[in-house]
Amino acid sequence: MSSTDPAPAAAVIPADAFAVLTEWLPTNDDHARPLIALATVDAEGRPDSRSVLLSEFDEGGFFVHTDSRSRKVADVAAHPEVAFSIAWPAELRQLTVQGVARRASTEEEQVAYSRRSRYLQLLAWLNSPEFALRPAGEREEAWAEFDAAHPDGTLTPPQTWLGFVIEPTRITFWNGTPLTASRRTEYRRAADGTWSTATLPG
Ligand SMILES: Cc1cc2nc3c(=O)[nH]c(=O)nc-3n(C[C@H](O)[C@H](O)[C@H](O)COP(=O)(O)O)c2cc1C
């Protein structure tokens, strides 16, 4: 972690699970962020999922960032319980997490925004429903104008930029091997905060 990092959240993830996460996921300062499939449930109980970048993780949970007008934000308001998965087929690995999404701190949101690529920083500003409806040429022109008016390093997060930390209640590591059956190592958090582990078939 660098000096610009927000203070890490209180530890939620058990140390041995965190050690595996550290081995499987890129470090938070790696520009190539992993893509997760994030599942939510809306107020009527209908499931949805979409790809989002895993911005960072620490002992307290997994951070994602999004636009406050997106469906996932309304879903989380109705049902904070979420899940995500990420697979590395070449490494014969899959990580699945079930947890509770809570709003990240302002400090964390700012750090995450500052780490986004220039394109994604601009996108956070221009990704509005109104912008999407404009004709292609106009959208390119408006993008270029906004880009030129805001030199690199001057942009701060828009009001609509929002982060969630997913505090895990279940973490499942799937390991495959061509030589025998795959299997999973699962960590489950009980209501009192204690964790138990189980080995399951793949
Ligand atoms: C490669 C890729 C990365 C994406 N990363 C994000 C992201 O980090 N945050 C985000 O809000 N949307 C991201 N999106 C867009 C989402 O998949 C989705 O279309 C958008 O967030 C609206 O989703 P919702 O209305 O279901 O909440 C990404 C899409 C792709 C294809």
mmCIF file of C-alpha atoms and ligand atoms in Angstrom:
data_model
loop_
_atom_site.group_PDB
_atom_site.id
_atom_site.type_symbol
_atom_site.label_atom_id
_atom_site.label_comp_id
_atom_site.label_asym_id
_atom_site.label_seq_id
_atom_site.Cartn_x
_atom_site.Cartn_y
_atom_site.Cartn_z
ATOM 1 C CA MET A 1 0.000 0.000 0.000
ATOM 2 C CA SER A 2 1.220 3.496 -0.779
ATOM 3 C CA SER A 3 0.995 6.634 1.369
ATOM 4 C CA THR A 4 -2.109 7.739 -0.594
ATOM 5 C CA ASP A 5 -4.061 4.673 0.467
ATOM 6 C CA PRO A 6 -6.930 5.145 2.909
ATOM 7 C CA ALA A 7 -6.534 3.383 6.227
ATOM 8 C CA PRO A 8 -7.437 -0.305 5.809
ATOM 9 C CA ALA A 9 -10.846 -1.338 7.145
ATOM 10 C CA ALA A 10 -11.090 -3.444 10.295
ATOM 11 C CA ALA A 11 -10.146 -7.013 9.413
ATOM 12 C CA VAL A 12 -13.080 -9.157 8.359
ATOM 13 C CA ILE A 13 -11.359 -11.726 6.153
ATOM 14 C CA PRO A 14 -9.516 -14.531 7.996
ATOM 15 C CA ALA A 15 -5.728 -14.409 7.581
ATOM 16 C CA ASP A 16 -5.387 -17.708 5.678
ATOM 17 C CA ALA A 17 -8.118 -16.742 3.176
ATOM 18 C CA PHE A 18 -6.532 -13.316 2.794
ATOM 19 C CA ALA A 19 -3.194 -14.974 2.007
ATOM 20 C CA VAL A 20 -4.808 -16.875 -0.891
ATOM 21 C CA LEU A 21 -6.520 -13.696 -2.141
ATOM 22 C CA THR A 22 -3.170 -11.938 -2.123
ATOM 23 C CA GLU A 23 -1.737 -14.740 -4.239
ATOM 24 C CA TRP A 24 -4.664 -14.836 -6.701
ATOM 25 C CA LEU A 25 -5.504 -11.142 -7.159
ATOM 26 C CA PRO A 26 -3.228 -8.407 -8.518
ATOM 27 C CA THR A 27 -1.921 -5.868 -6.021
ATOM 28 C CA ASN A 28 -4.036 -2.732 -5.642
ATOM 29 C CA ASP A 29 -1.511 -0.570 -7.478
ATOM 30 C CA ASP A 30 -1.497 -2.859 -10.533
ATOM 31 C CA HIS A 31 -3.150 -0.917 -13.369
ATOM 32 C CA ALA A 32 -4.700 -4.063 -14.869
ATOM 33 C CA ARG A 33 -7.730 -4.473 -12.637
ATOM 34 C CA PRO A 34 -9.545 -7.809 -12.518
ATOM 35 C CA LEU A 35 -13.043 -7.994 -13.939
ATOM 36 C CA ILE A 36 -15.698 -9.503 -11.697
ATOM 37 C CA ALA A 37 -19.259 -10.576 -12.466
ATOM 38 C CA LEU A 38 -21.254 -8.733 -9.802
ATOM 39 C CA ALA A 39 -24.707 -10.081 -8.987
ATOM 40 C CA THR A 40 -27.429 -8.102 -7.232
ATOM 41 C CA VAL A 41 -31.138 -8.537 -6.553
ATOM 42 C CA ASP A 42 -33.671 -5.769 -7.171
ATOM 43 C CA ALA A 43 -36.538 -4.666 -4.915
ATOM 44 C CA GLU A 44 -38.866 -7.201 -6.600
ATOM 45 C CA GLY A 45 -36.406 -10.052 -6.047
ATOM 46 C CA ARG A 46 -35.193 -10.215 -9.672
ATOM 47 C CA PRO A 47 -31.493 -11.059 -10.084
ATOM 48 C CA ASP A 48 -29.099 -9.157 -12.307
ATOM 49 C CA SER A 49 -25.383 -9.258 -13.002
ATOM 50 C CA ARG A 50 -22.793 -7.232 -14.841
ATOM 51 C CA SER A 51 -19.020 -6.930 -15.230
ATOM 52 C CA VAL A 52 -17.238 -4.380 -13.053
ATOM 53 C CA LEU A 53 -13.627 -3.765 -12.156
ATOM 54 C CA LEU A 54 -12.443 -4.859 -8.750
ATOM 55 C CA SER A 55 -10.828 -1.558 -7.732
ATOM 56 C CA GLU A 56 -8.998 -2.899 -4.714
ATOM 57 C CA PHE A 57 -9.287 -5.225 -1.750
ATOM 58 C CA ASP A 58 -8.027 -5.305 1.797
ATOM 59 C CA GLU A 59 -8.674 -7.268 5.004
ATOM 60 C CA GLY A 60 -12.058 -5.531 5.268
ATOM 61 C CA GLY A 61 -13.425 -6.499 1.880
ATOM 62 C CA PHE A 62 -13.590 -5.936 -1.874
ATOM 63 C CA PHE A 63 -14.099 -2.498 -3.421
ATOM 64 C CA VAL A 64 -16.021 -1.654 -6.574
ATOM 65 C CA HIS A 65 -16.922 1.759 -7.991
ATOM 66 C CA THR A 66 -19.843 2.806 -10.067
ATOM 67 C CA ASP A 67 -22.354 5.486 -11.012
ATOM 68 C CA SER A 68 -25.031 6.319 -8.443
ATOM 69 C CA ARG A 69 -27.702 6.224 -11.207
ATOM 70 C CA SER A 70 -26.931 2.633 -12.182
ATOM 71 C CA ARG A 71 -29.287 -0.264 -11.517
ATOM 72 C CA LYS A 72 -26.831 -1.971 -9.190
ATOM 73 C CA VAL A 73 -26.986 1.005 -6.799
ATOM 74 C CA ALA A 74 -30.787 0.815 -6.608
ATOM 75 C CA ASP A 75 -30.490 -2.948 -6.148
ATOM 76 C CA VAL A 76 -28.006 -2.595 -3.288
ATOM 77 C CA ALA A 77 -30.292 -0.042 -1.601
ATOM 78 C CA ALA A 78 -33.071 -2.653 -1.689
ATOM 79 C CA HIS A 79 -30.872 -5.664 -0.968
ATOM 80 C CA PRO A 80 -27.305 -5.048 0.264
ATOM 81 C CA GLU A 81 -26.570 -8.770 -0.145
ATOM 82 C CA VAL A 82 -24.494 -9.267 -3.298
ATOM 83 C CA ALA A 83 -22.243 -11.888 -4.841
ATOM 84 C CA PHE A 84 -19.455 -11.892 -7.372
ATOM 85 C CA SER A 85 -17.286 -14.386 -9.142
ATOM 86 C CA ILE A 86 -14.130 -14.260 -11.154
ATOM 87 C CA ALA A 87 -12.505 -17.145 -13.021
ATOM 88 C CA TRP A 88 -8.987 -17.720 -14.270
ATOM 89 C CA PRO A 89 -9.509 -20.675 -16.620
ATOM 90 C CA ALA A 90 -5.813 -20.915 -17.576
ATOM 91 C CA GLU A 91 -4.820 -21.200 -13.911
ATOM 92 C CA LEU A 92 -7.755 -23.512 -13.124
ATOM 93 C CA ARG A 93 -8.991 -21.117 -10.455
ATOM 94 C CA GLN A 94 -12.260 -19.479 -9.538
ATOM 95 C CA LEU A 95 -13.097 -17.135 -6.690
ATOM 96 C CA THR A 96 -16.705 -16.687 -5.573
ATOM 97 C CA VAL A 97 -17.707 -14.238 -2.865
ATOM 98 C CA GLN A 98 -21.021 -13.650 -1.175
ATOM 99 C CA GLY A 99 -21.265 -10.596 1.028
ATOM 100 C CA VAL A 100 -22.875 -7.363 2.065
ATOM 101 C CA ALA A 101 -22.230 -4.135 0.143
ATOM 102 C CA ARG A 102 -21.673 -0.989 2.185
ATOM 103 C CA ARG A 103 -20.806 2.506 0.969
ATOM 104 C CA ALA A 104 -17.048 3.047 0.909
ATOM 105 C CA SER A 105 -15.493 6.030 2.681
ATOM 106 C CA THR A 106 -15.129 9.320 0.798
ATOM 107 C CA GLU A 107 -11.378 9.001 1.188
ATOM 108 C CA GLU A 108 -11.348 5.558 -0.423
ATOM 109 C CA GLU A 109 -13.591 6.753 -3.266
ATOM 110 C CA GLN A 110 -11.200 9.610 -4.003
ATOM 111 C CA VAL A 111 -8.133 7.371 -4.009
ATOM 112 C CA ALA A 112 -9.864 4.850 -6.290
ATOM 113 C CA TYR A 113 -10.862 7.632 -8.698
ATOM 114 C CA SER A 114 -7.326 9.011 -8.809
ATOM 115 C CA ARG A 115 -6.078 5.540 -9.769
ATOM 116 C CA ARG A 116 -8.530 5.139 -12.664
ATOM 117 C CA SER A 117 -7.137 5.629 -16.162
ATOM 118 C CA ARG A 118 -7.689 9.018 -17.822
ATOM 119 C CA TYR A 119 -10.404 7.454 -20.010
ATOM 120 C CA LEU A 120 -12.273 6.065 -16.997
ATOM 121 C CA GLN A 121 -11.984 9.368 -15.118
ATOM 122 C CA LEU A 122 -13.599 11.140 -18.074
ATOM 123 C CA LEU A 123 -16.189 8.395 -18.387
ATOM 124 C CA ALA A 124 -17.243 8.880 -14.771
ATOM 125 C CA TRP A 125 -18.168 12.469 -15.695
ATOM 126 C CA LEU A 126 -19.788 11.851 -19.064
ATOM 127 C CA ASN A 127 -21.550 8.533 -18.524
ATOM 128 C CA SER A 128 -24.979 10.125 -18.022
ATOM 129 C CA PRO A 129 -28.343 8.944 -19.407
ATOM 130 C CA GLU A 130 -28.599 12.249 -21.351
ATOM 131 C CA PHE A 131 -25.128 11.843 -22.874
ATOM 132 C CA ALA A 132 -25.960 8.306 -24.042
ATOM 133 C CA LEU A 133 -28.935 9.643 -26.034
ATOM 134 C CA ARG A 134 -26.896 12.142 -28.053
ATOM 135 C CA PRO A 135 -25.899 11.266 -31.654
ATOM 136 C CA ALA A 136 -22.452 9.683 -32.101
ATOM 137 C CA GLY A 137 -20.735 12.739 -33.664
ATOM 138 C CA GLU A 138 -22.026 15.023 -30.941
ATOM 139 C CA ARG A 139 -20.904 12.625 -28.254
ATOM 140 C CA GLU A 140 -17.376 12.550 -29.669
ATOM 141 C CA GLU A 141 -17.270 16.341 -29.927
ATOM 142 C CA ALA A 142 -18.534 16.833 -26.361
ATOM 143 C CA TRP A 143 -16.044 14.232 -25.089
ATOM 144 C CA ALA A 144 -13.121 15.977 -26.818
ATOM 145 C CA GLU A 145 -14.250 19.364 -25.457
ATOM 146 C CA PHE A 146 -14.544 18.065 -21.916
ATOM 147 C CA ASP A 147 -11.178 16.327 -22.229
ATOM 148 C CA ALA A 148 -9.480 19.530 -23.454
ATOM 149 C CA ALA A 149 -11.104 21.648 -20.719
ATOM 150 C CA HIS A 150 -9.823 19.372 -17.926
ATOM 151 C CA PRO A 151 -6.088 18.751 -18.118
ATOM 152 C CA ASP A 152 -4.747 15.472 -16.803
ATOM 153 C CA GLY A 153 -4.542 15.432 -13.010
ATOM 154 C CA THR A 154 -7.190 18.137 -12.457
ATOM 155 C CA LEU A 155 -10.310 15.970 -12.383
ATOM 156 C CA THR A 156 -11.921 15.039 -9.084
ATOM 157 C CA PRO A 157 -14.729 12.476 -8.749
ATOM 158 C CA PRO A 158 -18.186 13.651 -9.873
ATOM 159 C CA GLN A 159 -21.079 13.597 -7.377
ATOM 160 C CA THR A 160 -22.298 10.429 -9.088
ATOM 161 C CA TRP A 161 -19.063 8.495 -8.365
ATOM 162 C CA LEU A 162 -19.703 5.966 -5.650
ATOM 163 C CA GLY A 163 -17.825 3.077 -4.094
ATOM 164 C CA PHE A 164 -18.983 -0.022 -2.297
ATOM 165 C CA VAL A 165 -17.000 -2.303 -0.075
ATOM 166 C CA ILE A 166 -18.289 -5.849 -0.206
ATOM 167 C CA GLU A 167 -17.768 -7.364 3.216
ATOM 168 C CA PRO A 168 -17.656 -11.092 2.626
ATOM 169 C CA THR A 169 -19.827 -13.604 4.429
ATOM 170 C CA ARG A 170 -18.619 -16.479 2.236
ATOM 171 C CA ILE A 171 -15.415 -16.866 0.226
ATOM 172 C CA THR A 172 -14.982 -19.899 -2.019
ATOM 173 C CA PHE A 173 -11.747 -20.842 -3.741
ATOM 174 C CA TRP A 174 -12.158 -23.341 -6.570
ATOM 175 C CA ASN A 175 -9.046 -25.208 -7.606
ATOM 176 C CA GLY A 176 -8.882 -27.392 -10.703
ATOM 177 C CA THR A 177 -6.258 -29.853 -11.817
ATOM 178 C CA PRO A 178 -6.087 -32.034 -14.936
ATOM 179 C CA LEU A 179 -4.890 -34.970 -12.803
ATOM 180 C CA THR A 180 -7.867 -35.404 -10.471
ATOM 181 C CA ALA A 181 -11.202 -33.911 -9.483
ATOM 182 C CA SER A 182 -11.454 -30.197 -8.794
ATOM 183 C CA ARG A 183 -12.461 -29.096 -5.303
ATOM 184 C CA ARG A 184 -13.372 -26.008 -3.353
ATOM 185 C CA THR A 185 -12.169 -24.541 -0.098
ATOM 186 C CA GLU A 186 -14.911 -22.489 1.467
ATOM 187 C CA TYR A 187 -14.852 -19.946 4.300
ATOM 188 C CA ARG A 188 -18.189 -19.012 5.874
ATOM 189 C CA ARG A 189 -18.805 -16.260 8.366
ATOM 190 C CA ALA A 190 -21.400 -16.856 11.079
ATOM 191 C CA ALA A 191 -23.614 -14.089 12.492
ATOM 192 C CA ASP A 192 -21.242 -13.728 15.478
ATOM 193 C CA GLY A 193 -18.344 -12.971 13.096
ATOM 194 C CA THR A 194 -16.539 -16.291 13.514
ATOM 195 C CA TRP A 195 -15.414 -18.164 10.407
ATOM 196 C CA SER A 196 -15.577 -21.862 9.577
ATOM 197 C CA THR A 197 -14.037 -23.701 6.643
ATOM 198 C CA ALA A 198 -15.133 -26.650 4.549
ATOM 199 C CA THR A 199 -13.745 -28.654 1.659
ATOM 200 C CA LEU A 200 -16.331 -29.271 -1.033
ATOM 201 C CA PRO A 201 -16.431 -31.045 -4.399
ATOM 202 C CA GLY A 202 -15.652 -28.790 -7.352
HETATM 203 C C1 LIG B 1 -14.721 -4.528 -19.163
HETATM 204 C C2 LIG B 1 -15.816 -3.764 -18.444
HETATM 205 C C3 LIG B 1 -15.523 -3.114 -17.250
HETATM 206 C C4 LIG B 1 -16.521 -2.410 -16.586
HETATM 207 N N1 LIG B 1 -16.225 -1.818 -15.393
HETATM 208 C C5 LIG B 1 -17.198 -1.165 -14.710
HETATM 209 C C6 LIG B 1 -16.938 -0.610 -13.422
HETATM 210 O O1 LIG B 1 -15.851 -0.730 -12.834
HETATM 211 N N2 LIG B 1 -17.950 0.048 -12.809
HETATM 212 C C7 LIG B 1 -19.181 0.179 -13.378
HETATM 213 O O2 LIG B 1 -20.059 0.799 -12.789
HETATM 214 N N3 LIG B 1 -19.461 -0.344 -14.593
HETATM 215 C C8 LIG B 1 -18.502 -1.014 -15.271
HETATM 216 N N4 LIG B 1 -18.786 -1.580 -16.487
HETATM 217 C C9 LIG B 1 -20.140 -1.412 -17.036
HETATM 218 C C10 LIG B 1 -21.107 -2.404 -16.367
HETATM 219 O O3 LIG B 1 -20.904 -3.713 -16.880
HETATM 220 C C11 LIG B 1 -22.581 -1.998 -16.517
HETATM 221 O O4 LIG B 1 -22.931 -1.927 -17.881
HETATM 222 C C12 LIG B 1 -22.894 -0.657 -15.856
HETATM 223 O O5 LIG B 1 -22.222 -0.527 -14.613
HETATM 224 C C13 LIG B 1 -24.398 -0.494 -15.642
HETATM 225 O O6 LIG B 1 -24.840 -1.587 -14.859
HETATM 226 P P1 LIG B 1 -26.173 -1.606 -13.977
HETATM 227 O O7 LIG B 1 -27.099 -0.558 -14.513
HETATM 228 O O8 LIG B 1 -26.673 -3.009 -14.127
HETATM 229 O O9 LIG B 1 -25.829 -1.304 -12.583
HETATM 230 C C14 LIG B 1 -17.822 -2.326 -17.146
HETATM 231 C C15 LIG B 1 -18.105 -3.009 -18.340
HETATM 232 C C16 LIG B 1 -17.110 -3.730 -18.958
HETATM 233 C C17 LIG B 1 -17.465 -4.473 -20.223
#
